[in-house]
Amino acid sequence: MSGMFNNLKSLAGLMGQAGQIKEKIAQLQEALVRLEVEGESGAGAVRVVANGKMEVLSIRMDRPLLSALAGEGTDADLQMVEDLVTGAVNAALARAREAAQEEIGRMTGDLNLPGLDQFLK
């Protein structure tokens, strides 16, 4: 029975923080949109910029590097370029996830709300 009262007490504490939580979430969403990270592949032949909301903002390709890597433009060369783009996107999104988790921890550390990152999608 005391476990139930402790749960109710915790729930009441969260309800009391509802306004603060809503404000923190709004601030966090803004911070994640502004957060930008870069991923690359092919020694910089392909660079991808993503934000903390896992959105790809830009993809830049270094034409001389790609030409050196892709050669004559055969199907195999095209596959290599596609793989480089995929690798750069995945690298950028992995960095964005890490940076977003750090930002979430920094901004909500005092609230201790597990699973908060799921509400930001």
Coordinates of N, CA and C in Angstrom, one line a residue:
M1 N 0.8 -1.2 0.0 CA 0.0 0.0 0.0 C 0.9 1.3 0.0
S2 N 2.0 1.2 0.7 CA 2.9 2.4 0.8 C 3.5 2.7 -0.6
G3 N 3.7 1.6 -1.4 CA 4.2 1.8 -2.7 C 3.3 2.6 -3.6
M4 N 2.0 2.4 -3.4 CA 1.0 3.1 -4.2 C 1.0 4.6 -3.8
F5 N 1.1 4.8 -2.5 CA 1.2 6.2 -2.0 C 2.4 6.9 -2.5
N6 N 3.5 6.2 -2.6 CA 4.8 6.8 -3.1 C 4.6 7.1 -4.6
N7 N 3.9 6.2 -5.4 CA 3.7 6.5 -6.8 C 2.8 7.7 -7.0
L8 N 1.7 7.8 -6.1 CA 0.8 9.0 -6.2 C 1.6 10.3 -5.8
K9 N 2.5 10.2 -4.9 CA 3.2 11.3 -4.5 C 4.2 11.8 -5.6
S10 N 4.8 10.8 -6.3 CA 5.6 11.1 -7.5 C 4.8 11.7 -8.6
L11 N 3.6 11.2 -8.8 CA 2.8 11.7 -9.9 C 2.3 13.1 -9.5
A12 N 2.0 13.4 -8.3 CA 1.6 14.7 -7.9 C 2.8 15.7 -8.0
G13 N 4.0 15.2 -7.8 CA 5.2 16.1 -8.0 C 5.4 16.4 -9.4
L14 N 5.2 15.5 -10.3 CA 5.3 15.7 -11.8 C 4.2 16.7 -12.2
M15 N 3.0 16.5 -11.7 CA 1.9 17.4 -12.1 C 2.2 18.8 -11.7
G16 N 2.8 19.0 -10.5 CA 3.2 20.3 -10.0 C 4.3 20.9 -10.9
Q17 N 5.0 20.1 -11.6 CA 6.1 20.6 -12.5 C 5.6 20.7 -13.9
A18 N 4.4 20.5 -14.2 CA 3.9 20.5 -15.6 C 4.2 21.7 -16.4
G19 N 4.1 22.9 -15.8 CA 4.4 24.1 -16.5 C 5.9 24.2 -16.8
Q20 N 6.7 23.9 -15.8 CA 8.1 23.9 -16.0 C 8.6 22.9 -17.1
I21 N 7.9 21.7 -17.1 CA 8.3 20.7 -18.1 C 7.9 21.2 -19.5
K22 N 6.7 21.8 -19.6 CA 6.3 22.2 -20.9 C 7.2 23.3 -21.5
E23 N 7.7 24.2 -20.6 CA 8.6 25.3 -21.0 C 9.9 24.7 -21.4
K24 N 10.4 23.7 -20.6 CA 11.7 23.1 -21.0 C 11.6 22.3 -22.3
I25 N 10.5 21.7 -22.6 CA 10.4 20.9 -23.8 C 10.4 21.9 -25.0
A26 N 9.7 23.0 -24.9 CA 9.7 24.1 -25.9 C 11.1 24.6 -26.2
Q27 N 11.8 24.9 -25.1 CA 13.2 25.4 -25.2 C 14.1 24.3 -25.8
L28 N 13.9 23.1 -25.5 CA 14.7 22.0 -26.0 C 14.4 21.8 -27.5
Q29 N 13.2 21.9 -27.9 CA 12.9 21.7 -29.3 C 13.6 22.8 -30.1
E30 N 13.5 24.0 -29.6 CA 14.2 25.1 -30.3 C 15.7 24.9 -30.4
A31 N 16.3 24.4 -29.3 CA 17.7 24.2 -29.3 C 18.1 23.1 -30.2
L32 N 17.3 22.1 -30.3 CA 17.6 20.9 -31.2 C 17.5 21.3 -32.7
V33 N 16.7 22.3 -33.0 CA 16.6 22.7 -34.4 C 17.8 23.5 -34.7
R34 N 18.3 24.3 -33.8 CA 19.5 25.1 -34.0 C 20.8 24.3 -34.0
L35 N 20.8 23.2 -33.3 CA 22.0 22.4 -33.2 C 22.4 21.8 -34.6
E36 N 23.6 22.0 -35.0 CA 24.0 21.4 -36.3 C 25.3 20.6 -36.2
V37 N 25.3 19.5 -36.8 CA 26.5 18.6 -36.8 C 26.8 18.2 -38.2
E38 N 28.0 17.8 -38.5 CA 28.4 17.3 -39.8 C 29.0 15.9 -39.8
G39 N 28.6 15.2 -40.8 CA 29.2 13.8 -41.0 C 29.8 13.8 -42.4
E40 N 30.8 13.0 -42.6 CA 31.5 12.9 -43.9 C 31.9 11.5 -44.2
S41 N 32.2 11.3 -45.5 CA 32.7 10.0 -45.9 C 33.6 10.3 -47.1
G42 N 34.4 9.3 -47.4 CA 35.3 9.4 -48.6 C 36.3 10.5 -48.4
A43 N 36.9 10.6 -47.1 CA 37.9 11.6 -46.8 C 37.4 13.0 -47.1
G44 N 36.1 13.3 -46.9 CA 35.5 14.6 -47.2 C 34.9 14.8 -48.5
A45 N 34.9 13.7 -49.3 CA 34.2 13.8 -50.7 C 32.8 14.1 -50.5
V46 N 32.1 13.6 -49.5 CA 30.7 13.9 -49.2 C 30.6 14.3 -47.8
R47 N 29.9 15.5 -47.6 CA 29.7 16.1 -46.3 C 28.2 16.3 -46.2
V48 N 27.7 15.9 -45.0 CA 26.3 16.1 -44.7 C 26.1 16.8 -43.4
V49 N 25.2 17.8 -43.4 CA 24.9 18.6 -42.2 C 23.5 18.2 -41.7
A50 N 23.4 17.9 -40.4 CA 22.0 17.5 -39.9 C 21.8 18.3 -38.6
N51 N 20.6 18.4 -38.2 CA 20.3 19.1 -36.9 C 19.9 18.1 -35.9
G52 N 19.7 18.6 -34.7 CA 19.4 17.8 -33.5 C 18.0 17.1 -33.6
K53 N 17.2 17.5 -34.6 CA 15.9 16.8 -34.8 C 16.0 15.7 -35.8
M54 N 17.2 15.3 -36.2 CA 17.5 14.3 -37.1 C 17.0 14.6 -38.5
E55 N 17.1 15.9 -38.9 CA 16.8 16.4 -40.2 C 18.1 16.7 -41.0
V56 N 18.2 16.2 -42.2 CA 19.4 16.5 -43.0 C 19.2 17.9 -43.6
L57 N 20.1 18.8 -43.3 CA 20.0 20.2 -43.8 C 20.7 20.4 -45.1
S58 N 21.8 19.7 -45.3 CA 22.5 19.9 -46.6 C 23.4 18.7 -46.9
I59 N 23.7 18.5 -48.2 CA 24.6 17.5 -48.6 C 25.5 18.2 -49.6
R60 N 26.8 18.2 -49.4 CA 27.8 18.8 -50.2 C 28.8 17.7 -50.7
M61 N 29.1 17.8 -52.0 CA 30.0 16.9 -52.6 C 31.2 17.6 -53.2
D62 N 32.4 17.1 -52.9 CA 33.6 17.7 -53.5 C 33.8 17.1 -54.9
R63 N 33.6 17.8 -55.9 CA 33.6 17.3 -57.3 C 35.0 16.7 -57.6
P64 N 36.1 17.4 -57.3 CA 37.4 16.7 -57.7 C 37.6 15.4 -56.9
L65 N 37.2 15.4 -55.6 CA 37.4 14.1 -54.9 C 36.5 13.0 -55.4
L66 N 35.3 13.4 -55.7 CA 34.3 12.4 -56.3 C 34.8 11.9 -57.6
S67 N 35.3 12.8 -58.4 CA 35.8 12.4 -59.8 C 37.0 11.4 -59.6
A68 N 37.8 11.7 -58.7 CA 39.0 10.8 -58.4 C 38.5 9.5 -57.9
L69 N 37.5 9.4 -57.1 CA 36.9 8.2 -56.6 C 36.1 7.5 -57.6
A70 N 35.2 8.2 -58.3 CA 34.2 7.6 -59.2 C 34.8 7.2 -60.5
G71 N 35.8 7.8 -60.9 CA 36.4 7.4 -62.2 C 35.5 7.7 -63.4
E72 N 35.2 6.7 -64.2 CA 34.5 6.9 -65.5 C 33.0 7.0 -65.4
G73 N 32.5 6.8 -64.2 CA 31.0 6.9 -64.1 C 30.3 5.6 -64.4
T74 N 30.9 4.5 -64.2 CA 30.3 3.2 -64.5 C 29.3 2.9 -63.4
D75 N 28.5 1.8 -63.5 CA 27.5 1.5 -62.5 C 28.2 1.2 -61.1
A76 N 29.4 0.6 -61.2 CA 30.1 0.4 -59.9 C 30.6 1.7 -59.3
D77 N 31.0 2.7 -60.1 CA 31.4 4.0 -59.6 C 30.1 4.7 -59.0
L78 N 29.0 4.6 -59.7 CA 27.8 5.2 -59.1 C 27.4 4.6 -57.8
Q79 N 27.6 3.3 -57.7 CA 27.3 2.6 -56.4 C 28.2 3.1 -55.3
M80 N 29.5 3.3 -55.6 CA 30.4 3.9 -54.7 C 30.0 5.2 -54.2
V81 N 29.6 6.1 -55.1 CA 29.1 7.4 -54.7 C 27.9 7.3 -53.8
E82 N 26.9 6.5 -54.2 CA 25.7 6.3 -53.4 C 26.1 5.8 -52.0
D83 N 27.1 4.9 -51.9 CA 27.5 4.4 -50.6 C 28.2 5.5 -49.8
L84 N 28.9 6.4 -50.4 CA 29.6 7.5 -49.7 C 28.5 8.5 -49.2
V85 N 27.4 8.7 -50.0 CA 26.4 9.6 -49.5 C 25.7 8.9 -48.3
T86 N 25.4 7.6 -48.4 CA 24.7 6.9 -47.3 C 25.6 7.0 -46.1
G87 N 26.9 6.7 -46.2 CA 27.8 6.8 -45.1 C 27.8 8.1 -44.4
A88 N 27.9 9.2 -45.2 CA 27.9 10.5 -44.7 C 26.6 10.9 -44.0
V89 N 25.5 10.5 -44.5 CA 24.2 10.7 -43.9 C 24.1 10.0 -42.5
N90 N 24.5 8.8 -42.5 CA 24.5 8.0 -41.3 C 25.4 8.6 -40.2
A91 N 26.6 9.0 -40.7 CA 27.6 9.6 -39.7 C 27.0 10.9 -39.1
A92 N 26.4 11.7 -40.0 CA 25.8 13.0 -39.5 C 24.6 12.7 -38.5
L93 N 23.8 11.8 -38.8 CA 22.7 11.4 -38.0 C 23.1 10.8 -36.6
A94 N 24.2 10.0 -36.7 CA 24.7 9.5 -35.4 C 25.3 10.6 -34.6
R95 N 26.0 11.6 -35.2 CA 26.5 12.7 -34.4 C 25.3 13.6 -33.9
A96 N 24.3 13.7 -34.7 CA 23.1 14.5 -34.3 C 22.5 13.8 -33.1
R97 N 22.3 12.5 -33.1 CA 21.7 11.8 -31.9 C 22.5 12.0 -30.7
E98 N 23.9 11.9 -30.8 CA 24.7 12.1 -29.6 C 24.6 13.5 -29.1
A99 N 24.7 14.5 -30.0 CA 24.6 15.9 -29.6 C 23.2 16.2 -29.0
A100 N 22.2 15.6 -29.5 CA 20.8 15.8 -29.0 C 20.7 15.3 -27.6
Q101 N 21.2 14.1 -27.4 CA 21.2 13.5 -26.1 C 21.9 14.3 -25.1
E102 N 23.1 14.9 -25.5 CA 23.8 15.8 -24.6 C 23.0 17.0 -24.2
E103 N 22.4 17.6 -25.2 CA 21.6 18.8 -25.0 C 20.4 18.5 -24.1
I104 N 19.7 17.3 -24.4 CA 18.6 16.9 -23.5 C 19.1 16.8 -22.1
G105 N 20.2 16.1 -21.9 CA 20.7 15.9 -20.5 C 21.1 17.3 -19.9
R106 N 21.6 18.2 -20.6 CA 22.0 19.5 -20.1 C 20.8 20.3 -19.7
M107 N 19.8 20.3 -20.6 CA 18.6 21.2 -20.3 C 17.6 20.6 -19.4
T108 N 17.6 19.3 -19.2 CA 16.6 18.6 -18.4 C 17.1 17.9 -17.2
G109 N 18.4 18.0 -17.0 CA 19.0 17.3 -15.9 C 18.3 17.4 -14.6
D110 N 17.8 18.6 -14.3 CA 17.1 18.8 -13.0 C 15.7 18.2 -13.0
L111 N 15.2 17.8 -14.1 CA 13.8 17.3 -14.2 C 13.8 15.8 -14.1
N112 N 14.8 15.1 -14.5 CA 15.0 13.6 -14.4 C 13.7 12.9 -15.0
L113 N 13.5 13.1 -16.2 CA 12.3 12.5 -16.9 C 12.8 11.5 -18.0
P114 N 12.8 10.2 -17.6 CA 13.3 9.2 -18.6 C 12.3 9.2 -19.8
G115 N 12.9 9.0 -21.0 CA 12.1 9.0 -22.2 C 11.7 10.3 -22.7
L116 N 12.2 11.4 -22.2 CA 11.8 12.7 -22.7 C 12.1 12.9 -24.1
D117 N 13.2 12.3 -24.6 CA 13.6 12.5 -26.0 C 12.6 11.9 -26.9
Q118 N 11.8 11.0 -26.5 CA 10.7 10.4 -27.4 C 9.6 11.5 -27.7
F119 N 9.4 12.4 -26.8 CA 8.4 13.5 -27.0 C 8.8 14.6 -27.9
L120 N 10.1 14.6 -28.3 CA 10.7 15.6 -29.1 C 10.6 15.3 -30.6
K121 N 10.1 14.2 -31.0 CA 10.1 13.8 -32.4 C 8.9 14.4 -33.1

